[in-house]
Coordinates of C-alpha atoms (C1' of nucleotides) in Angstrom, one line a residue:
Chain A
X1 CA 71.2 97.5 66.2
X2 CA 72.7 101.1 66.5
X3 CA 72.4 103.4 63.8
X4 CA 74.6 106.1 63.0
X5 CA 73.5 109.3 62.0
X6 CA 76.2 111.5 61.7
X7 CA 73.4 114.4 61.1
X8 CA 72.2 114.3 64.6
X9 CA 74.3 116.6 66.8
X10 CA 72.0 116.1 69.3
X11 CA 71.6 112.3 69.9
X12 CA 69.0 113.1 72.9
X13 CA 66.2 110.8 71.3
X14 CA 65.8 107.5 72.2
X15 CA 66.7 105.1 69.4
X16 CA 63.7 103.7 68.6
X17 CA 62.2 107.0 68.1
X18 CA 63.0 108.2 64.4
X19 CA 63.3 111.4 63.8
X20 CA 61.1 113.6 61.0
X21 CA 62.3 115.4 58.4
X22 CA 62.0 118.4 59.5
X23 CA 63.8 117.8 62.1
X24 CA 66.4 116.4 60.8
X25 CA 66.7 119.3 58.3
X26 CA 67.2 121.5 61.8
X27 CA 69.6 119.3 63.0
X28 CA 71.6 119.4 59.8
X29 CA 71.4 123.5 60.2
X30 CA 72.4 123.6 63.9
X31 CA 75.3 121.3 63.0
X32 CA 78.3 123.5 62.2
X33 CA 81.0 120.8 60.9
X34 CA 82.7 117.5 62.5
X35 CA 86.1 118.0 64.1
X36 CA 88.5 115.2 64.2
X37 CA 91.2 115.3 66.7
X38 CA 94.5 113.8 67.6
X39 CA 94.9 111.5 70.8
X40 CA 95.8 113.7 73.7
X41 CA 94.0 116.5 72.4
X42 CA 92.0 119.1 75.0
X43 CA 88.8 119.7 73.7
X44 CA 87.8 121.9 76.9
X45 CA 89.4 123.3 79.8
X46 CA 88.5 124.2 83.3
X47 CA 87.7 127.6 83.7
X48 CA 87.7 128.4 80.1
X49 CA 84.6 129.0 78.2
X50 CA 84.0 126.9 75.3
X51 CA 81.9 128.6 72.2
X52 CA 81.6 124.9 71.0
X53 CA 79.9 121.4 72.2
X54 CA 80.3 118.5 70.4
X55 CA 78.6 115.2 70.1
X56 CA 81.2 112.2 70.5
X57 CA 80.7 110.4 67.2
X58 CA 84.0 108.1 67.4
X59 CA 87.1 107.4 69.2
X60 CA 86.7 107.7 73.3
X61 CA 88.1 110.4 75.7
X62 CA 87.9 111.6 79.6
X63 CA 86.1 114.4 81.6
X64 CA 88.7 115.4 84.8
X65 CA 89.1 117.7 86.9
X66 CA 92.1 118.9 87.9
X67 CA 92.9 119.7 92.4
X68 CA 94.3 122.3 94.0
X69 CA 96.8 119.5 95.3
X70 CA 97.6 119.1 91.6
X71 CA 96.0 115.8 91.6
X72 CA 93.1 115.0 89.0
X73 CA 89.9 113.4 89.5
X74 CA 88.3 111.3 86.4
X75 CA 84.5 112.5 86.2
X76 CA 83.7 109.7 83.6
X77 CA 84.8 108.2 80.3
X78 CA 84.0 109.4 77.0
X79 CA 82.1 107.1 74.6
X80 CA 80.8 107.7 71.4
X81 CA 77.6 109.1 71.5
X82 CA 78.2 111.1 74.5
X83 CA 77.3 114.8 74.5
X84 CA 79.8 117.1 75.8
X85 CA 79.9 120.9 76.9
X86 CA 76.4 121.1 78.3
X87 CA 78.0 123.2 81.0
X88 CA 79.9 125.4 78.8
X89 CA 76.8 125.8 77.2
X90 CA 74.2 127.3 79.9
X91 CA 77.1 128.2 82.3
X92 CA 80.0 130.8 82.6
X93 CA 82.2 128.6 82.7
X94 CA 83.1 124.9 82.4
X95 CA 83.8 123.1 85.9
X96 CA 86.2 120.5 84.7
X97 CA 88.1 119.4 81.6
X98 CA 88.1 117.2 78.1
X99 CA 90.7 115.3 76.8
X100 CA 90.9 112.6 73.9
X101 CA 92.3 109.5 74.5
X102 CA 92.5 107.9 71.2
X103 CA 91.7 110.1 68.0
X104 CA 88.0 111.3 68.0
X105 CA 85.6 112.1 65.4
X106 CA 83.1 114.7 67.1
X107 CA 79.7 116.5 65.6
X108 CA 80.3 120.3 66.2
X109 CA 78.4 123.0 67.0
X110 CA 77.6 126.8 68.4
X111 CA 76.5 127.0 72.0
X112 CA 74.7 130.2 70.5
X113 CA 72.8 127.9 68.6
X114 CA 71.9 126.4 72.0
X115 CA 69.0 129.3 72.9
X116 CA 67.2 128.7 69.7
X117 CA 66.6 125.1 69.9
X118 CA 65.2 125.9 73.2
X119 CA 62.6 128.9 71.6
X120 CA 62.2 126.6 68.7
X121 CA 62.3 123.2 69.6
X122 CA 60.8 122.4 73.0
X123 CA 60.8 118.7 72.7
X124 CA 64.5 118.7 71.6
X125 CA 65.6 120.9 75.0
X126 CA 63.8 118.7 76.9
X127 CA 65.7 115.8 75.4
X128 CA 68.2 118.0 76.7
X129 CA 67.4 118.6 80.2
X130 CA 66.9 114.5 80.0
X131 CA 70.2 113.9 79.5
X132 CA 71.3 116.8 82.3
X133 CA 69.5 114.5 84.6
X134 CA 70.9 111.3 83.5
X135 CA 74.1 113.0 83.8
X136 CA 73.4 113.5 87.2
X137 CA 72.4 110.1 88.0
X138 CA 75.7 108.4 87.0
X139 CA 77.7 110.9 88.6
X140 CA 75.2 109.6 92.0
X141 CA 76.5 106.5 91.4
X142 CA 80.1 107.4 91.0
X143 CA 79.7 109.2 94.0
X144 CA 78.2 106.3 96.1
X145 CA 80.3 103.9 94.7
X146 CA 83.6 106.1 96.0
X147 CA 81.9 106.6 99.1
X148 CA 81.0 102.8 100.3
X149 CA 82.9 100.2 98.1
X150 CA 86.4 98.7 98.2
X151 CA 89.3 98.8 95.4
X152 CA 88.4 95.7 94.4
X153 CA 84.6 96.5 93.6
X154 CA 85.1 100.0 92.4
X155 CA 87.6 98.6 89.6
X156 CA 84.8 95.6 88.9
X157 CA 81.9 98.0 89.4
X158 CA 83.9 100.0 86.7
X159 CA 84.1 97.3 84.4
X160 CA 81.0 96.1 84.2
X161 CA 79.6 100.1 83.2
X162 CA 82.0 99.8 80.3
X163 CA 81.3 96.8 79.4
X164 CA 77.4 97.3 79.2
X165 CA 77.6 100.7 77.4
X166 CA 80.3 99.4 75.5
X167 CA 77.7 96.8 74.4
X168 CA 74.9 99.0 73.7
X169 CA 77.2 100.5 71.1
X170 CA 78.4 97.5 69.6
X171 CA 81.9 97.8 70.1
X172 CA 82.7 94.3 72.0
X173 CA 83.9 91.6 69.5
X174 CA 84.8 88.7 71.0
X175 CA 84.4 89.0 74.3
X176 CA 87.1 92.0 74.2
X177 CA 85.9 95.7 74.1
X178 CA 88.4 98.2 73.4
X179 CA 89.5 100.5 76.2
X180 CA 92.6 102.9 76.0
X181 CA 92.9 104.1 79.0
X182 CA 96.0 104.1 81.3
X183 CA 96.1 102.6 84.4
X184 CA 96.3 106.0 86.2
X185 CA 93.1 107.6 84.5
X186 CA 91.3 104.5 85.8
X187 CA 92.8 105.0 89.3
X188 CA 92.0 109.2 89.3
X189 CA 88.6 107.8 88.2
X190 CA 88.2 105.1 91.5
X191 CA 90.0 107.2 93.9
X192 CA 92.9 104.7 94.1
X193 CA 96.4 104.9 94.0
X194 CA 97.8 103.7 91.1
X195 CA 99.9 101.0 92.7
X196 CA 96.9 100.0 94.6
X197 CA 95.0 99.5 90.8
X198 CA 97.7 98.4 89.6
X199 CA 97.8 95.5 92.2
X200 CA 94.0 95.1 92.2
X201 CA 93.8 94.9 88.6
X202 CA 96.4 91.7 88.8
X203 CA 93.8 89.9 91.3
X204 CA 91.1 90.3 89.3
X205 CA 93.4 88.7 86.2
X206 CA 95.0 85.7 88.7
X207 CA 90.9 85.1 89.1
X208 CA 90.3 84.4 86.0
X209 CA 87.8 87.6 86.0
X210 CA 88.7 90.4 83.7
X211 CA 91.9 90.6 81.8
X212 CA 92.6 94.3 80.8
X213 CA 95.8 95.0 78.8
X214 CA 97.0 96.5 75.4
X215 CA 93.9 99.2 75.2
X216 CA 91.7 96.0 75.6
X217 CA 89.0 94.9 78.4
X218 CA 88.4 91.1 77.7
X219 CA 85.7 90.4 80.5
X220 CA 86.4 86.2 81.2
X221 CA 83.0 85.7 83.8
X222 CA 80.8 88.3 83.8
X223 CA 78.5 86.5 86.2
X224 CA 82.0 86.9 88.9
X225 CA 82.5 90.2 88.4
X226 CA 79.0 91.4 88.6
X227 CA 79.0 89.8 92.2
X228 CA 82.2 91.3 93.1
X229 CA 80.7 94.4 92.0
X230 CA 78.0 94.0 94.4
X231 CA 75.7 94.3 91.2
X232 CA 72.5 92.1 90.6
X233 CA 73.0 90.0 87.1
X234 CA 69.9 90.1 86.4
X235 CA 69.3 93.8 87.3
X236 CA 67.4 95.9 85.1
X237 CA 69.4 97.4 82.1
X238 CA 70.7 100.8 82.3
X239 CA 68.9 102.9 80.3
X240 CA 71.2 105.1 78.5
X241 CA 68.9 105.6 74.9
X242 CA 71.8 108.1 74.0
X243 CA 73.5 106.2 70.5
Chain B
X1 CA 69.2 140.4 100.3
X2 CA 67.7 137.5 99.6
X3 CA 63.9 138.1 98.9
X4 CA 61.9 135.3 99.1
X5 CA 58.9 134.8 96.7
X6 CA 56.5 131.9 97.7
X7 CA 54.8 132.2 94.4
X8 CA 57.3 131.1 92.3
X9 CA 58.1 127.4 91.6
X10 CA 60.9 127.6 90.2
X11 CA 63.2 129.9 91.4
X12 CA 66.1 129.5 88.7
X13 CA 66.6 132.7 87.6
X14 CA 69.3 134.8 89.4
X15 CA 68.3 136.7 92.2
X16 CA 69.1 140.3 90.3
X17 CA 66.6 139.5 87.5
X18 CA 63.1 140.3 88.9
X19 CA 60.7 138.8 87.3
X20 CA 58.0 140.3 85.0
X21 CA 53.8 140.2 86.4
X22 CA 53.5 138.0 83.2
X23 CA 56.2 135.5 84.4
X24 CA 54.7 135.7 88.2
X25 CA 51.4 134.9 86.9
X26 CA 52.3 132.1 84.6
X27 CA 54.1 130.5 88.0
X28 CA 51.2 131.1 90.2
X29 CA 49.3 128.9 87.5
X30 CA 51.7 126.4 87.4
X31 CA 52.0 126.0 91.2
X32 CA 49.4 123.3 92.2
X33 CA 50.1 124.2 96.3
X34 CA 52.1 124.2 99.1
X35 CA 53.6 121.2 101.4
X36 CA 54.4 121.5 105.1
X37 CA 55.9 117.8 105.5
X38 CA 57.0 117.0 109.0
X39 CA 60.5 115.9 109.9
X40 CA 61.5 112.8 108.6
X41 CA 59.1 112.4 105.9
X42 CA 60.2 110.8 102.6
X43 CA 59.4 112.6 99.9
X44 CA 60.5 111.1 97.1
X45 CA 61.5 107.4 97.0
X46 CA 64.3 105.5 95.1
X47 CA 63.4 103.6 92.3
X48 CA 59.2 105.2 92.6
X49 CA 57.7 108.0 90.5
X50 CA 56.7 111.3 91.8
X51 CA 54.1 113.0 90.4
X52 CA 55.1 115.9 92.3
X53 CA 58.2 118.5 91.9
X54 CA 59.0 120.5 94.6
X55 CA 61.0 124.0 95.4
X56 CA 62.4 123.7 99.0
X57 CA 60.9 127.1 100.7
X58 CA 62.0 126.2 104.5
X59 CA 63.7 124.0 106.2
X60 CA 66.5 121.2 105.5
X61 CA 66.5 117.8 104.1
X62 CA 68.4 115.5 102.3
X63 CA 69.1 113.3 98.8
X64 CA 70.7 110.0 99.1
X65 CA 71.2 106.5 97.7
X66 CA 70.7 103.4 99.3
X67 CA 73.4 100.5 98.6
X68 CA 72.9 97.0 97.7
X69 CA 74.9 96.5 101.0
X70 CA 72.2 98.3 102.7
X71 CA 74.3 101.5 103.5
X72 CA 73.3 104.8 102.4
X73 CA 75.1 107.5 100.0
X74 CA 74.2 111.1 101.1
X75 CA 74.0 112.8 97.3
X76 CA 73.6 115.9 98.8
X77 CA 72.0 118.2 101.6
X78 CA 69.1 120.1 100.8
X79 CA 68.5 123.9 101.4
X80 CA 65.9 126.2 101.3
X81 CA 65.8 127.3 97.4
X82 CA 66.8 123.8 96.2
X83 CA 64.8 122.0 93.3
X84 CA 63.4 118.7 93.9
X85 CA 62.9 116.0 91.4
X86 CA 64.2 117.1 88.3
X87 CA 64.9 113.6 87.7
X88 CA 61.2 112.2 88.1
X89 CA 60.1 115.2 85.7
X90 CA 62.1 114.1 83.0
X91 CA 63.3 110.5 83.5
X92 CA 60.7 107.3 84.1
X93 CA 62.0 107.4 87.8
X94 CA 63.8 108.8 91.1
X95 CA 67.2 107.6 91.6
X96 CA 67.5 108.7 94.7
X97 CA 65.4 109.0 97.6
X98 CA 64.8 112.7 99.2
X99 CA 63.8 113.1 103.0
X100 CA 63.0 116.0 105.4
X101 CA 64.9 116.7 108.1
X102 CA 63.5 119.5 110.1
X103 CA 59.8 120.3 109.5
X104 CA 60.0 121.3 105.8
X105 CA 57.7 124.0 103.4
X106 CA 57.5 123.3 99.5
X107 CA 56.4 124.6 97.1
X108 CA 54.0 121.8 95.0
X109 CA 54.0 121.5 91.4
X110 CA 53.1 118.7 88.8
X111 CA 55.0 117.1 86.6
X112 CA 52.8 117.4 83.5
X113 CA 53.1 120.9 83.9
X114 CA 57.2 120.4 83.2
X115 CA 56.3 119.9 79.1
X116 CA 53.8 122.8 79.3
X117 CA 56.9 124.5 80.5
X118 CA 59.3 123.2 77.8
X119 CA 56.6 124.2 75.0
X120 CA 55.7 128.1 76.5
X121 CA 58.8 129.5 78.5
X122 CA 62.1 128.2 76.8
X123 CA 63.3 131.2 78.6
X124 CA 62.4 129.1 82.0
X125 CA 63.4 125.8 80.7
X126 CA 66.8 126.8 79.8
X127 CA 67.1 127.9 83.2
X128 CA 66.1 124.5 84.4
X129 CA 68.7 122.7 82.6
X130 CA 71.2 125.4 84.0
X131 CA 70.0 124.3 87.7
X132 CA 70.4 120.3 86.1
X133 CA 74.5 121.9 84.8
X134 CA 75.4 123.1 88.0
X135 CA 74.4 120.2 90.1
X136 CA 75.8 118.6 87.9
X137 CA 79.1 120.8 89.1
X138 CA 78.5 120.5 92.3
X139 CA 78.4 116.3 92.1
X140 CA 81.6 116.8 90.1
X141 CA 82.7 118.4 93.1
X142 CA 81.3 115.8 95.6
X143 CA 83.2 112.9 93.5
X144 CA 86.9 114.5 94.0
X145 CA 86.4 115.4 97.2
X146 CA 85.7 111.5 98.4
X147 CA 88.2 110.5 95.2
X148 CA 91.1 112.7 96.7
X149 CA 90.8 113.8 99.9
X150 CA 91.2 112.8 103.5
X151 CA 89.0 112.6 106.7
X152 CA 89.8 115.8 108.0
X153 CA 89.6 117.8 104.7
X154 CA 86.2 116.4 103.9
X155 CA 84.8 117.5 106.8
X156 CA 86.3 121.1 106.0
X157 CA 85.0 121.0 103.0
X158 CA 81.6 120.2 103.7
X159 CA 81.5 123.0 106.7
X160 CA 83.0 125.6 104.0
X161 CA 80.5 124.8 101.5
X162 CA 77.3 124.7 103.9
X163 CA 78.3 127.9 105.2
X164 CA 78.4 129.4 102.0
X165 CA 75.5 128.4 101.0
X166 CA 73.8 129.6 104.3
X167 CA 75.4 133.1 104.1
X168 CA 73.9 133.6 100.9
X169 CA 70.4 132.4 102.2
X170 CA 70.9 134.9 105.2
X171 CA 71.0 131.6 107.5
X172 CA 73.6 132.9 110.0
X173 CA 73.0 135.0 112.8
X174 CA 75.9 135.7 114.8
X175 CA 78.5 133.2 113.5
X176 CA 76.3 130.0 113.8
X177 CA 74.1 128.7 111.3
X178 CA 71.1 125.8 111.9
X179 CA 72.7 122.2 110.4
X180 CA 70.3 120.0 112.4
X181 CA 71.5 116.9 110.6
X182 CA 72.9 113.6 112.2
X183 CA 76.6 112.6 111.7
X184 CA 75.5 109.9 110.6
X185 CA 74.2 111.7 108.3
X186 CA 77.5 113.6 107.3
X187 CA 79.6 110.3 107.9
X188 CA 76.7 108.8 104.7
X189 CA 78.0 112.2 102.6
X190 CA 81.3 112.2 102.8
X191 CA 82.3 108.0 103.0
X192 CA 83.8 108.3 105.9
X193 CA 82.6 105.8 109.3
X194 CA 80.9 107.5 111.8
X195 CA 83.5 106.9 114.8
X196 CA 85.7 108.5 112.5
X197 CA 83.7 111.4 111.6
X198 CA 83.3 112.1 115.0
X199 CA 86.7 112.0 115.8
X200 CA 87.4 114.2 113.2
X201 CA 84.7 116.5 114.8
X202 CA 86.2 116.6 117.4
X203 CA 89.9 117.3 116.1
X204 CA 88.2 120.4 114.9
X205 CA 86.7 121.3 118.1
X206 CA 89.8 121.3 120.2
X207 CA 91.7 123.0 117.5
X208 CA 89.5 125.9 117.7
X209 CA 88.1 125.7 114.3
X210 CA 84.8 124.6 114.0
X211 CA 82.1 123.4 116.8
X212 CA 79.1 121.6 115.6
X213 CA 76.9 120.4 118.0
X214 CA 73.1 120.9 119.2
X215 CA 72.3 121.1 115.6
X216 CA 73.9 123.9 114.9
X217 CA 77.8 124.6 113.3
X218 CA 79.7 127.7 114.7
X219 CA 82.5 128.3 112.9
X220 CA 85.6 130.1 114.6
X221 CA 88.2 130.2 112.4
X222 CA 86.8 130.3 108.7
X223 CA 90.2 131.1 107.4
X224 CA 92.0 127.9 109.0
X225 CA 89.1 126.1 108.0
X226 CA 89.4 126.9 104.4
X227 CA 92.8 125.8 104.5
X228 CA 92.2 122.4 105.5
X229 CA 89.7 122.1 103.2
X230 CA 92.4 123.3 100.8
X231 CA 90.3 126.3 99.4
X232 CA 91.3 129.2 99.1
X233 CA 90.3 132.0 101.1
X234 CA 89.9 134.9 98.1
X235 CA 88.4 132.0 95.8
X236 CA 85.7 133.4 93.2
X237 CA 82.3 132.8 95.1
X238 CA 80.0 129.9 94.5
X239 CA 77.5 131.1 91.4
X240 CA 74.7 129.6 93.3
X241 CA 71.9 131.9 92.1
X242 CA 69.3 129.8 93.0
X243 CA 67.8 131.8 96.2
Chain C
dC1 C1' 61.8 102.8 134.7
dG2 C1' 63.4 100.6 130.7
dA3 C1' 64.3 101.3 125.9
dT4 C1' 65.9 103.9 122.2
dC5 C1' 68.7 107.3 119.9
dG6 C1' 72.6 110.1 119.0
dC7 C1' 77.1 111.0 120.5
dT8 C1' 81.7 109.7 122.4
dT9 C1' 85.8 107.1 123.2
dG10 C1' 89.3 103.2 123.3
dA11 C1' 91.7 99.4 121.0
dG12 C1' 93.2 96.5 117.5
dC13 C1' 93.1 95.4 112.6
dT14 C1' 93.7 96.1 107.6
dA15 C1' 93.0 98.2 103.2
dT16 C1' 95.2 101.4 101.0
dC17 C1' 99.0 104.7 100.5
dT18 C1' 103.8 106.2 99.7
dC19 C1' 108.3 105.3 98.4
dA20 C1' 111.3 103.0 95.6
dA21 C1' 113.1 100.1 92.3
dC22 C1' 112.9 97.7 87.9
dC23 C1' 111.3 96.2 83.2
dG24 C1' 110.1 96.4 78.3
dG25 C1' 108.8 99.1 74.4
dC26 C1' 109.2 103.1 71.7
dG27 C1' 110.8 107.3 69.7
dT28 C1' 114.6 110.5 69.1
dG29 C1' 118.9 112.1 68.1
dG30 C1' 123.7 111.3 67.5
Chain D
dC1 C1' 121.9 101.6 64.0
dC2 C1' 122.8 102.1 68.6
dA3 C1' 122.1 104.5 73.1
dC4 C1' 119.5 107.1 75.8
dG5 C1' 115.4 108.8 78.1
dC6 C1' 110.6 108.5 78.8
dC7 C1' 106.3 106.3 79.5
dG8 C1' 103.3 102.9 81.2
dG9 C1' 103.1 99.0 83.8
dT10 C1' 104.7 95.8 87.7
dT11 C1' 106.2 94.5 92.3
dG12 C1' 108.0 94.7 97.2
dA13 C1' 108.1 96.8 101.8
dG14 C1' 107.0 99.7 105.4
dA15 C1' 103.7 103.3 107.2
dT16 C1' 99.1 104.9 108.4
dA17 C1' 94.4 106.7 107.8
dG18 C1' 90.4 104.9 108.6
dC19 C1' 87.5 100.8 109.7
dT20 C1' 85.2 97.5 112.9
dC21 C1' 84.0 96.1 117.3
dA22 C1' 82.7 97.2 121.8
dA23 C1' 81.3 99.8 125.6
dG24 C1' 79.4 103.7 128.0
dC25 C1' 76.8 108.2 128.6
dG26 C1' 73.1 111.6 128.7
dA27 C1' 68.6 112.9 126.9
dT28 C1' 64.1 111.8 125.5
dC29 C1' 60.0 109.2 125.4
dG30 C1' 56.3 106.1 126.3

DNA sequence: CGATCGCTTGAGCTATCTCAACCGGCGTGG
DNA sequence: CCACGCCGGTTGAGATAGCTCAAGCGATCG
């Protein structure tokens, strides 16, 4: 169902629109290589500015920033397919920081390349723009789930996002989606303590909901966990067209 | 210092770039009219499209979310200069709803303009995804604050960062700047329940720091009140160039 | 004059936090 | 090859920030 194209720096356009030629043949230009990194690595940091974005073409990573207090706060999770260093791109300055998780494989390229594929290609900086607003949306929801739910229903309200864009992407097998995250980035994500994950995490397991251990999510009743997450089942699907 | 320009739509570029007669032109063409909306008129609805965009000229309003629970998620609070509707421009529709407080005056523009926008000014659409990047930020922002920090420091925070954003509107006169929202309201923005916010309120009342009442927030002791919001005082300022 | 709205305050309850200890697996260095 | 230290996960116990329920107050409005 998902097709790669590792030519596409940009994977703005929804999947059922192909692109031309001749736009793929810009793509191919505005590309500047693929960068594979190490788990653990810091693709960008807070403050710093980044003369690079990438496209997330494998692997999976986290967006944080870090507190005056010390403490960090999980923006969202990397998957593949995910841009990253919009801000870098059209601002100063990037506002929080990127880190892999497991080894990525990202599409690179110049954030001066960025102005000419708004002069040049209209419909492609819109694309742009589109996901800027999406963006924005999830972070909304982030920010209203933190705001108004309970451990338990952030931590389920969690899974079921991964879950869904997991399968968008094709990556559950099984019933088991791969997720290698440590307990504590999931917390910093929530707003919990991670003994307070930790312990919700072990209801949800004694429930016979979600089992998540070893870098794997293995969701047992979806149905449960959607109404714990105060989420409709039959709700209409997120509409992320990235990858 | 500010200057205000009630011909221009879009006011995205920073305030130290004029803009050329071309530019003002062009934005005269693309704004359809202007809005005087009462207080407590919806503009924008959750879940609707809006065939309208808007630039907030006067007055205050505010984003939010409403729950499945029923409850409400404040996304943000609106000032003059502040871009409405991004998100119906570009995406099929809102995901938040947007409401007047006070009597408000916006400026009117239509959606299918947005492309037209994209296709002739790339100049001005860039700047329109930098206005989609740094709410972006500021969200970022919004989701450690709830993730990480406590009653009394989100209030802080949210009196630091509304004061800011006043000064550089030219909003206070003597010390006190208009905030004519609820605290309901503010209780919906920053998670918190509204006995406690008002306890809070109070905390900082009697401790000399900050009095809001009668819609308006008079803050005595900015330099305290940074330091519970854990800010510091000589921090770089908010790049908020939007008007 | 009664009803509504926003604000205020008290009292008891609990979800969540902090502190602290322990465990198994893994990598490193002796 | 063993021993040690570190990391991530797990669990218990006590402390508390913040929640819910409930009541009252002044202002405004029809």
């Amino acid at each position: 169902m998902v097709t790669r194209c590792s030519n596409c720096p940009l994977r703005t356009r929804p999947l059922f629109v192909p692109m031309t030629d001749a736009e793929v043949g810009f793509m191919q230009k505005f590309k500047t290589g693929e960068l594979d990194a190490d788990a653990g690595t810091t693709l960008m940091i807070e403050g710093a500015n980044s003369p690079q974005l990438y496209t997330a073409l494998e692997g999976m990573g986290l967006r944080y920033k870090t507190l005056e207090s010390g403490e960090r706060q999980v923006i969202n999770f990397i998957l593949p397919g995910d841009f990253i260093g919009l801000q870098a791109g059209v601002m100063k300055e990037m506002q929080h920081s990127v880190e892999t998780t497991t080894r990525m494989k990202l599409c690179v390229f110049d954030r001066k390349a960025l102005w000419s594929l708004f002069r040049d290609h209209p419909d492609r900086a819109y694309d742009l723009t589109w996901i800027a607003a999406m963006e924005e949306h999830f972070l909304g929801e982030s920010l209203a789930i933190l705001g108004h739910m309970n451990g338990i229903a952030r931590v389920a309200r969690a899974f079921v996002r991964l879950h869904d864009r997991a399968e968008a992407l094709g990556l559950i097998e099984g019933a088991k989606m791969p997720l290698p995250y440590r307990q504590q980035d999931m917390a910093d994500a929530l707003g919990l303590s991670l003994v307070h994950t930790n312990k919700t995490l072990k209801k949800l397991r004694e429930d016979g909901v979600a089992m998540w251990r070893d870098g794997f999510l293995n969701i047992l009743d979806y149905r449960r966990l959607c109404k714990i997450a105060e989420l409709d089942l039959d709700r209409e699907p997120l509409v992320r067209p990235l990858l």
